Amino acid sequence: MKTNVISVKNTGRGINAALAEAERFAEYQHLDRKEALRVRLLAEEMMGLIKGIVGDFYGEFWVEGEGKDVSLCLEADCKVDYDQREQFLSVSSSGKNEALRGFMGKLTGIFEYCLMSYDASIQYCGDYSDYMYDNVPSFGYERMWSLAAMRENLGTVPDSEDAREKWDELEKSIVASLADEVLVGVKSHKVRLIIKKSFA
């Protein structure tokens, strides 16, 4: 099943309709109350990410999946104006987007800068950009960032302050705690964020 596609904007337009579609999907797929609540929470977190994007942002949201498998999807064209974004940030005392902290903040940064360019996403997303890959044919993306890859790699690095800080960010995040996978993929001038959860 795939829900209706809802146009969303970082000003808040379409967000309530998007949340309603997530709830409709859970009901249609006969998810139980706890599962439906988790789908709603993941959708709310995704909408929170949208609100954190600087400048004018328009995207499309939908939910798809079969049975107990759920994918929440957000897609946008790569049309963010870098200069306009920097003008918005110039009014900040630090000259930075202070919202880009913690897991969801940094995920917002990855998504936001992928809307502009791959190089920008690496420059501004710091250590989280270590988990971005070029040419991922199995997923059909030209570039992709993966939460599962981050988890796997963190499990193999020596115990360090940096690794502990990243694990701490993941443990404190609703999305990182509930989702099986989070992907940010770039293909044909579009950026797609997918949050995956299987209740099977």
PDB file of C-alpha atoms in Angstrom:
ATOM      1  CA  MET A   1       0.000   0.000   0.000  1.00  0.00           C
ATOM      2  CA  LYS A   2       1.025   3.576  -0.646  1.00  0.00           C
ATOM      3  CA  THR A   3      -0.796   6.481   0.955  1.00  0.00           C
ATOM      4  CA  ASN A   4      -1.726   9.729  -0.728  1.00  0.00           C
ATOM      5  CA  VAL A   5       1.255  11.985  -1.414  1.00  0.00           C
ATOM      6  CA  ILE A   6       1.091  15.093   0.756  1.00  0.00           C
ATOM      7  CA  SER A   7       2.841  18.364  -0.079  1.00  0.00           C
ATOM      8  CA  VAL A   8       4.650  19.694   2.995  1.00  0.00           C
ATOM      9  CA  LYS A   9       6.509  22.895   3.748  1.00  0.00           C
ATOM     10  CA  ASN A  10       8.831  23.870   6.570  1.00  0.00           C
ATOM     11  CA  THR A  11       6.385  26.608   7.580  1.00  0.00           C
ATOM     12  CA  GLY A  12       4.055  23.828   8.745  1.00  0.00           C
ATOM     13  CA  ARG A  13       1.782  23.573   5.725  1.00  0.00           C
ATOM     14  CA  GLY A  14       0.654  20.006   5.097  1.00  0.00           C
ATOM     15  CA  ILE A  15       2.154  18.591   8.286  1.00  0.00           C
ATOM     16  CA  ASN A  16      -1.176  17.719   9.944  1.00  0.00           C
ATOM     17  CA  ALA A  17      -2.327  16.057   6.736  1.00  0.00           C
ATOM     18  CA  ALA A  18       0.922  14.078   6.591  1.00  0.00           C
ATOM     19  CA  LEU A  19       0.450  12.832  10.151  1.00  0.00           C
ATOM     20  CA  ALA A  20      -3.127  11.840   9.303  1.00  0.00           C
ATOM     21  CA  GLU A  21      -1.847   9.791   6.348  1.00  0.00           C
ATOM     22  CA  ALA A  22       0.592   7.974   8.655  1.00  0.00           C
ATOM     23  CA  GLU A  23      -2.268   7.105  10.980  1.00  0.00           C
ATOM     24  CA  ARG A  24      -4.427   5.997   8.038  1.00  0.00           C
ATOM     25  CA  PHE A  25      -1.655   3.696   6.857  1.00  0.00           C
ATOM     26  CA  ALA A  26      -1.367   2.095  10.309  1.00  0.00           C
ATOM     27  CA  GLU A  27      -5.114   1.548  10.426  1.00  0.00           C
ATOM     28  CA  TYR A  28      -5.293   0.142   6.897  1.00  0.00           C
ATOM     29  CA  GLN A  29      -2.418  -2.260   7.597  1.00  0.00           C
ATOM     30  CA  HIS A  30      -4.087  -3.390  10.844  1.00  0.00           C
ATOM     31  CA  LEU A  31      -1.155  -2.388  13.037  1.00  0.00           C
ATOM     32  CA  ASP A  32      -1.911  -2.665  16.735  1.00  0.00           C
ATOM     33  CA  ARG A  33      -2.146   0.366  19.000  1.00  0.00           C
ATOM     34  CA  LYS A  34       1.522   0.297  20.042  1.00  0.00           C
ATOM     35  CA  GLU A  35       2.723  -0.142  16.467  1.00  0.00           C
ATOM     36  CA  ALA A  36       0.451   2.655  15.231  1.00  0.00           C
ATOM     37  CA  LEU A  37       1.799   4.949  17.943  1.00  0.00           C
ATOM     38  CA  ARG A  38       5.361   4.247  16.831  1.00  0.00           C
ATOM     39  CA  VAL A  39       4.488   5.029  13.215  1.00  0.00           C
ATOM     40  CA  ARG A  40       2.944   8.308  14.399  1.00  0.00           C
ATOM     41  CA  LEU A  41       6.052   9.142  16.466  1.00  0.00           C
ATOM     42  CA  LEU A  42       8.354   8.496  13.505  1.00  0.00           C
ATOM     43  CA  ALA A  43       6.149  10.666  11.285  1.00  0.00           C
ATOM     44  CA  GLU A  44       6.219  13.457  13.895  1.00  0.00           C
ATOM     45  CA  GLU A  45      10.009  13.285  14.041  1.00  0.00           C
ATOM     46  CA  MET A  46      10.199  13.495  10.256  1.00  0.00           C
ATOM     47  CA  MET A  47       7.943  16.549  10.289  1.00  0.00           C
ATOM     48  CA  GLY A  48      10.176  18.068  12.972  1.00  0.00           C
ATOM     49  CA  LEU A  49      13.128  17.581  10.649  1.00  0.00           C
ATOM     50  CA  ILE A  50      11.295  19.519   7.937  1.00  0.00           C
ATOM     51  CA  LYS A  51      10.760  22.451  10.294  1.00  0.00           C
ATOM     52  CA  GLY A  52      14.503  22.569  10.964  1.00  0.00           C
ATOM     53  CA  ILE A  53      15.412  23.198   7.322  1.00  0.00           C
ATOM     54  CA  VAL A  54      16.528  26.769   6.679  1.00  0.00           C
ATOM     55  CA  GLY A  55      14.987  28.821   3.873  1.00  0.00           C
ATOM     56  CA  ASP A  56      12.049  27.894   1.644  1.00  0.00           C
ATOM     57  CA  PHE A  57      11.469  24.149   1.611  1.00  0.00           C
ATOM     58  CA  TYR A  58       8.799  22.198  -0.237  1.00  0.00           C
ATOM     59  CA  GLY A  59       8.656  18.414  -0.256  1.00  0.00           C
ATOM     60  CA  GLU A  60       6.350  15.446  -0.686  1.00  0.00           C
ATOM     61  CA  PHE A  61       5.538  12.940   2.061  1.00  0.00           C
ATOM     62  CA  TRP A  62       3.959   9.519   1.881  1.00  0.00           C
ATOM     63  CA  VAL A  63       3.973   6.161   3.667  1.00  0.00           C
ATOM     64  CA  GLU A  64       4.296   2.833   1.888  1.00  0.00           C
ATOM     65  CA  GLY A  65       4.725  -0.811   2.762  1.00  0.00           C
ATOM     66  CA  GLU A  66       3.102  -4.202   3.034  1.00  0.00           C
ATOM     67  CA  GLY A  67       1.897  -5.982   6.137  1.00  0.00           C
ATOM     68  CA  LYS A  68       4.080  -5.038   9.091  1.00  0.00           C
ATOM     69  CA  ASP A  69       6.775  -3.322   6.995  1.00  0.00           C
ATOM     70  CA  VAL A  70       6.569   0.480   7.006  1.00  0.00           C
ATOM     71  CA  SER A  71       8.536   3.099   5.082  1.00  0.00           C
ATOM     72  CA  LEU A  72       7.953   6.793   5.736  1.00  0.00           C
ATOM     73  CA  CYS A  73       9.200   8.790   2.748  1.00  0.00           C
ATOM     74  CA  LEU A  74      10.053  12.439   2.171  1.00  0.00           C
ATOM     75  CA  GLU A  75      11.252  13.600  -1.237  1.00  0.00           C
ATOM     76  CA  ALA A  76      12.319  16.992  -2.545  1.00  0.00           C
ATOM     77  CA  ASP A  77      14.018  18.490  -5.582  1.00  0.00           C
ATOM     78  CA  CYS A  78      17.593  19.677  -5.247  1.00  0.00           C
ATOM     79  CA  LYS A  79      16.667  23.353  -5.434  1.00  0.00           C
ATOM     80  CA  VAL A  80      17.872  24.827  -2.168  1.00  0.00           C
ATOM     81  CA  ASP A  81      19.748  28.052  -2.783  1.00  0.00           C
ATOM     82  CA  TYR A  82      23.097  27.909  -0.950  1.00  0.00           C
ATOM     83  CA  ASP A  83      23.577  31.689  -0.924  1.00  0.00           C
ATOM     84  CA  GLN A  84      20.051  32.234   0.404  1.00  0.00           C
ATOM     85  CA  ARG A  85      20.690  29.691   3.153  1.00  0.00           C
ATOM     86  CA  GLU A  86      23.910  31.428   4.170  1.00  0.00           C
ATOM     87  CA  GLN A  87      22.035  34.751   4.342  1.00  0.00           C
ATOM     88  CA  PHE A  88      19.550  33.188   6.767  1.00  0.00           C
ATOM     89  CA  LEU A  89      22.383  31.858   8.900  1.00  0.00           C
ATOM     90  CA  SER A  90      24.237  35.171   8.882  1.00  0.00           C
ATOM     91  CA  VAL A  91      21.667  36.572  11.307  1.00  0.00           C
ATOM     92  CA  SER A  92      22.673  33.894  13.835  1.00  0.00           C
ATOM     93  CA  SER A  93      25.215  35.099  16.386  1.00  0.00           C
ATOM     94  CA  SER A  94      27.381  32.069  15.636  1.00  0.00           C
ATOM     95  CA  GLY A  95      26.746  32.032  11.889  1.00  0.00           C
ATOM     96  CA  LYS A  96      25.659  28.410  12.205  1.00  0.00           C
ATOM     97  CA  ASN A  97      22.394  26.535  12.331  1.00  0.00           C
ATOM     98  CA  GLU A  98      22.193  25.834  16.048  1.00  0.00           C
ATOM     99  CA  ALA A  99      19.484  23.229  15.429  1.00  0.00           C
ATOM    100  CA  LEU A 100      22.011  20.832  13.876  1.00  0.00           C
ATOM    101  CA  ARG A 101      22.785  19.066  17.145  1.00  0.00           C
ATOM    102  CA  GLY A 102      22.140  15.496  18.178  1.00  0.00           C
ATOM    103  CA  PHE A 103      21.122  12.756  15.776  1.00  0.00           C
ATOM    104  CA  MET A 104      18.042  14.404  14.245  1.00  0.00           C
ATOM    105  CA  GLY A 105      19.790  17.762  13.960  1.00  0.00           C
ATOM    106  CA  LYS A 106      22.670  16.215  12.074  1.00  0.00           C
ATOM    107  CA  LEU A 107      20.272  14.171   9.936  1.00  0.00           C
ATOM    108  CA  THR A 108      18.520  17.437   9.076  1.00  0.00           C
ATOM    109  CA  GLY A 109      21.902  18.828   8.046  1.00  0.00           C
ATOM    110  CA  ILE A 110      22.670  15.847   5.825  1.00  0.00           C
ATOM    111  CA  PHE A 111      19.266  16.077   4.116  1.00  0.00           C
ATOM    112  CA  GLU A 112      19.457  19.862   3.800  1.00  0.00           C
ATOM    113  CA  TYR A 113      22.901  19.939   2.268  1.00  0.00           C
ATOM    114  CA  CYS A 114      22.167  17.035  -0.071  1.00  0.00           C
ATOM    115  CA  LEU A 115      19.507  19.360  -1.485  1.00  0.00           C
ATOM    116  CA  MET A 116      22.370  21.637  -2.497  1.00  0.00           C
ATOM    117  CA  SER A 117      25.392  19.462  -3.180  1.00  0.00           C
ATOM    118  CA  TYR A 118      27.245  16.368  -2.018  1.00  0.00           C
ATOM    119  CA  ASP A 119      30.375  18.381  -1.202  1.00  0.00           C
ATOM    120  CA  ALA A 120      28.345  20.719   0.986  1.00  0.00           C
ATOM    121  CA  SER A 121      26.852  17.782   2.860  1.00  0.00           C
ATOM    122  CA  ILE A 122      30.325  16.509   3.727  1.00  0.00           C
ATOM    123  CA  GLN A 123      31.605  19.939   4.688  1.00  0.00           C
ATOM    124  CA  TYR A 124      28.735  20.785   7.011  1.00  0.00           C
ATOM    125  CA  CYS A 125      27.745  17.407   8.464  1.00  0.00           C
ATOM    126  CA  GLY A 126      31.111  16.612   9.957  1.00  0.00           C
ATOM    127  CA  ASP A 127      31.625  13.132  11.314  1.00  0.00           C
ATOM    128  CA  TYR A 128      28.171  11.921  10.259  1.00  0.00           C
ATOM    129  CA  SER A 129      29.232  12.300   6.629  1.00  0.00           C
ATOM    130  CA  ASP A 130      31.619   9.364   7.220  1.00  0.00           C
ATOM    131  CA  TYR A 131      28.599   7.152   6.554  1.00  0.00           C
ATOM    132  CA  MET A 132      27.709   8.608   3.163  1.00  0.00           C
ATOM    133  CA  TYR A 133      28.514   6.519   0.110  1.00  0.00           C
ATOM    134  CA  ASP A 134      28.749   7.120  -3.638  1.00  0.00           C
ATOM    135  CA  ASN A 135      27.108   4.869  -6.235  1.00  0.00           C
ATOM    136  CA  VAL A 136      24.899   2.450  -4.318  1.00  0.00           C
ATOM    137  CA  PRO A 137      23.298   0.414  -7.138  1.00  0.00           C
ATOM    138  CA  SER A 138      21.469  -1.968  -4.815  1.00  0.00           C
ATOM    139  CA  PHE A 139      19.360   0.968  -3.632  1.00  0.00           C
ATOM    140  CA  GLY A 140      19.418   2.854  -6.937  1.00  0.00           C
ATOM    141  CA  TYR A 141      21.036   5.958  -5.436  1.00  0.00           C
ATOM    142  CA  GLU A 142      23.931   8.015  -6.715  1.00  0.00           C
ATOM    143  CA  ARG A 143      24.775   8.949  -3.104  1.00  0.00           C
ATOM    144  CA  MET A 144      23.390   7.574   0.120  1.00  0.00           C
ATOM    145  CA  TRP A 145      23.688   7.995   3.886  1.00  0.00           C
ATOM    146  CA  SER A 146      22.672   5.082   6.108  1.00  0.00           C
ATOM    147  CA  LEU A 147      21.894   4.748   9.823  1.00  0.00           C
ATOM    148  CA  ALA A 148      22.492   0.984   9.644  1.00  0.00           C
ATOM    149  CA  ALA A 149      25.979   1.598   8.240  1.00  0.00           C
ATOM    150  CA  MET A 150      26.672   4.066  11.028  1.00  0.00           C
ATOM    151  CA  ARG A 151      25.559   1.570  13.681  1.00  0.00           C
ATOM    152  CA  GLU A 152      27.644  -1.191  12.126  1.00  0.00           C
ATOM    153  CA  ASN A 153      30.765   0.936  11.837  1.00  0.00           C
ATOM    154  CA  LEU A 154      30.439   2.279  15.361  1.00  0.00           C
ATOM    155  CA  GLY A 155      30.329  -1.299  16.597  1.00  0.00           C
ATOM    156  CA  THR A 156      33.772  -1.979  15.131  1.00  0.00           C
ATOM    157  CA  VAL A 157      35.681   1.149  16.190  1.00  0.00           C
ATOM    158  CA  PRO A 158      37.753   1.256  19.369  1.00  0.00           C
ATOM    159  CA  ASP A 159      36.059   2.742  22.409  1.00  0.00           C
ATOM    160  CA  SER A 160      36.709   6.463  22.267  1.00  0.00           C
ATOM    161  CA  GLU A 161      35.094   9.707  23.360  1.00  0.00           C
ATOM    162  CA  ASP A 162      33.933  10.325  19.788  1.00  0.00           C
ATOM    163  CA  ALA A 163      32.328   6.867  19.485  1.00  0.00           C
ATOM    164  CA  ARG A 164      30.665   7.175  22.894  1.00  0.00           C
ATOM    165  CA  GLU A 165      29.281  10.583  21.919  1.00  0.00           C
ATOM    166  CA  LYS A 166      27.773   9.174  18.711  1.00  0.00           C
ATOM    167  CA  TRP A 167      26.234   6.188  20.521  1.00  0.00           C
ATOM    168  CA  ASP A 168      24.822   8.580  23.085  1.00  0.00           C
ATOM    169  CA  GLU A 169      23.203  10.646  20.315  1.00  0.00           C
ATOM    170  CA  LEU A 170      21.660   7.517  18.809  1.00  0.00           C
ATOM    171  CA  GLU A 171      20.340   6.291  22.159  1.00  0.00           C
ATOM    172  CA  LYS A 172      18.702   9.649  22.901  1.00  0.00           C
ATOM    173  CA  SER A 173      16.981   9.860  19.499  1.00  0.00           C
ATOM    174  CA  ILE A 174      13.441   8.540  19.084  1.00  0.00           C
ATOM    175  CA  VAL A 175      14.100   7.847  15.412  1.00  0.00           C
ATOM    176  CA  ALA A 176      17.431   6.078  15.927  1.00  0.00           C
ATOM    177  CA  SER A 177      15.907   4.017  18.751  1.00  0.00           C
ATOM    178  CA  LEU A 178      12.710   3.012  16.912  1.00  0.00           C
ATOM    179  CA  ALA A 179      13.749   2.811  13.257  1.00  0.00           C
ATOM    180  CA  ASP A 180      15.401  -0.211  11.677  1.00  0.00           C
ATOM    181  CA  GLU A 181      16.997   1.986   9.033  1.00  0.00           C
ATOM    182  CA  VAL A 182      17.186   5.619   7.976  1.00  0.00           C
ATOM    183  CA  LEU A 183      18.373   6.416   4.459  1.00  0.00           C
ATOM    184  CA  VAL A 184      19.117   9.708   2.742  1.00  0.00           C
ATOM    185  CA  GLY A 185      19.532   9.061  -0.967  1.00  0.00           C
ATOM    186  CA  VAL A 186      20.264  11.303  -3.942  1.00  0.00           C
ATOM    187  CA  LYS A 187      19.080  10.316  -7.403  1.00  0.00           C
ATOM    188  CA  SER A 188      18.347  12.335 -10.539  1.00  0.00           C
ATOM    189  CA  HIS A 189      18.367  15.705  -8.764  1.00  0.00           C
ATOM    190  CA  LYS A 190      16.017  14.508  -6.036  1.00  0.00           C
ATOM    191  CA  VAL A 191      16.761  13.798  -2.398  1.00  0.00           C
ATOM    192  CA  ARG A 192      14.734  11.185  -0.550  1.00  0.00           C
ATOM    193  CA  LEU A 193      14.664  10.514   3.187  1.00  0.00           C
ATOM    194  CA  ILE A 194      13.263   7.111   4.170  1.00  0.00           C
ATOM    195  CA  ILE A 195      12.613   5.887   7.699  1.00  0.00           C
ATOM    196  CA  LYS A 196      12.056   2.127   7.746  1.00  0.00           C
ATOM    197  CA  LYS A 197      10.432   0.045  10.478  1.00  0.00           C
ATOM    198  CA  SER A 198       9.331  -3.583  10.448  1.00  0.00           C
ATOM    199  CA  PHE A 199       6.959  -4.824  13.119  1.00  0.00           C
ATOM    200  CA  ALA A 200       7.113  -8.403  11.807  1.00  0.00           C
TER     201      ALA A 200
END
